[in-house]
């Protein structure tokens, strides 16, 4: 299907409502329009890529210098603009003759809009039509066919070449209408190919708008929580999935972003959810989960794991091994010769603010047993666990140890010392062992 033409744009109701008058470029009305923008600055041509219809209220054409106005038109034509539409009668009493002359000489379509219509209404209608036409035209080659929602989520997750007006128009076409002040949260679900798991969580959240689609490996969703909803949006989404998702599912929640923060931030939360899901499926959890329910985690819960494995586990394996050996070498040697749980004890203790009460409860041991383990750790490492200068290094090393152990299947080497068989806490529950063919495959190179 051919792209939307300038002639067709002129038939749209918001454009017709401006009572447009074509002053130049009659022979170029069938050129395709790639997008519709508005700008009031002379440098507006610098932001065009070609094929755009530019709307302006004419304020920038008030400059008395005739050559400046001519140069403005020449620059638009040089950038391949599809046309220029100028509002006349308010900021600009009439179209300057030199603007008309230059547009005719360059065969650049020039429109005078004689009635005031908010540009946002024009751009929304035109760009929505452009997107609809474009998606229909590309459906024969897109892997998602006519599923506009899946196509948009795929492009966002892959950080394809997009712009904010296009994203908003495509979101509206898919029925996604986040209100002002809404907070967006990406979600990735493994273990089902049905989007109903997302719909049930959305009903619990109440008033949330959602984009969701099933992909090979996961169900991907972008939730919009209204500004009127109080509390932590990430925690709210996690709680909703904990109460509605079936046992055996793994749900990863991204961070919250403002709806007005731009499409790159929309992309960030979706990508964070997918990266977190991959880690949740392949790296043993730092602390025990709830075996009878779904595993629901978030990008902030696995923030350290995500940072340590940025670029992939395999690409970081040697670096992580050096970190582990440097910080925890004596503990590894001890654990290779004794049945103990010192590295895990250290990580749980550090993750819980060095609270003996909480650490003992999570490890299901008495406080006296915990104190004995902590004393052993300090003796082997020759340091005090509570030293603020050491907390970051020790926690990062303990986390790296778990990441490398999880990916090596319980055995491997760190700094020349071969790991012994994995203790029971390193073996993920059977429901969380991913089958390779089902693991969340990144879209076109998504890292």
Coordinates of C-alpha atoms in Angstrom, one line a residue, residues 279-280 283-289 295 297 301-305 341 343-352 359 362-363 395 398-403 425-426 428-429 432:
X279 CA 18.5 -13.4 35.1
X280 CA 15.6 -14.7 37.2
X283 CA 20.7 -17.2 38.2
X284 CA 19.7 -18.7 41.6
X285 CA 17.9 -16.2 43.9
X286 CA 19.8 -14.5 46.7
X287 CA 17.1 -15.5 49.2
X288 CA 14.5 -18.2 49.4
X289 CA 11.3 -17.6 47.4
X295 CA 8.2 -16.1 41.2
X297 CA 10.8 -10.1 40.9
X301 CA 15.7 -6.5 43.2
X302 CA 18.3 -7.7 40.6
X303 CA 20.0 -4.4 40.1
X304 CA 23.4 -5.7 41.2
X305 CA 23.1 -8.8 39.1
X341 CA 27.1 -22.2 53.7
X343 CA 29.2 -17.3 51.1
X344 CA 25.4 -17.4 51.1
X345 CA 25.3 -16.4 54.7
X346 CA 27.6 -13.5 54.0
X347 CA 25.4 -12.3 51.0
X348 CA 22.1 -12.6 52.9
X349 CA 23.6 -10.8 55.9
X350 CA 24.8 -7.9 53.8
X351 CA 21.6 -7.7 51.7
X352 CA 19.6 -7.3 54.9
X359 CA 19.4 -13.0 58.5
X362 CA 15.8 -16.1 56.3
X363 CA 18.5 -18.8 56.7
X395 CA 28.3 -7.9 48.4
X398 CA 29.0 -12.7 46.8
X399 CA 26.5 -11.8 44.1
X400 CA 29.1 -12.5 41.3
X401 CA 29.8 -15.9 42.9
X402 CA 26.1 -16.8 42.7
X403 CA 25.8 -15.5 39.1
X425 CA 20.7 -23.4 48.0
X426 CA 22.4 -22.9 44.6
X428 CA 17.1 -23.4 41.5
X429 CA 13.7 -25.1 41.9
X432 CA 12.6 -22.2 37.4

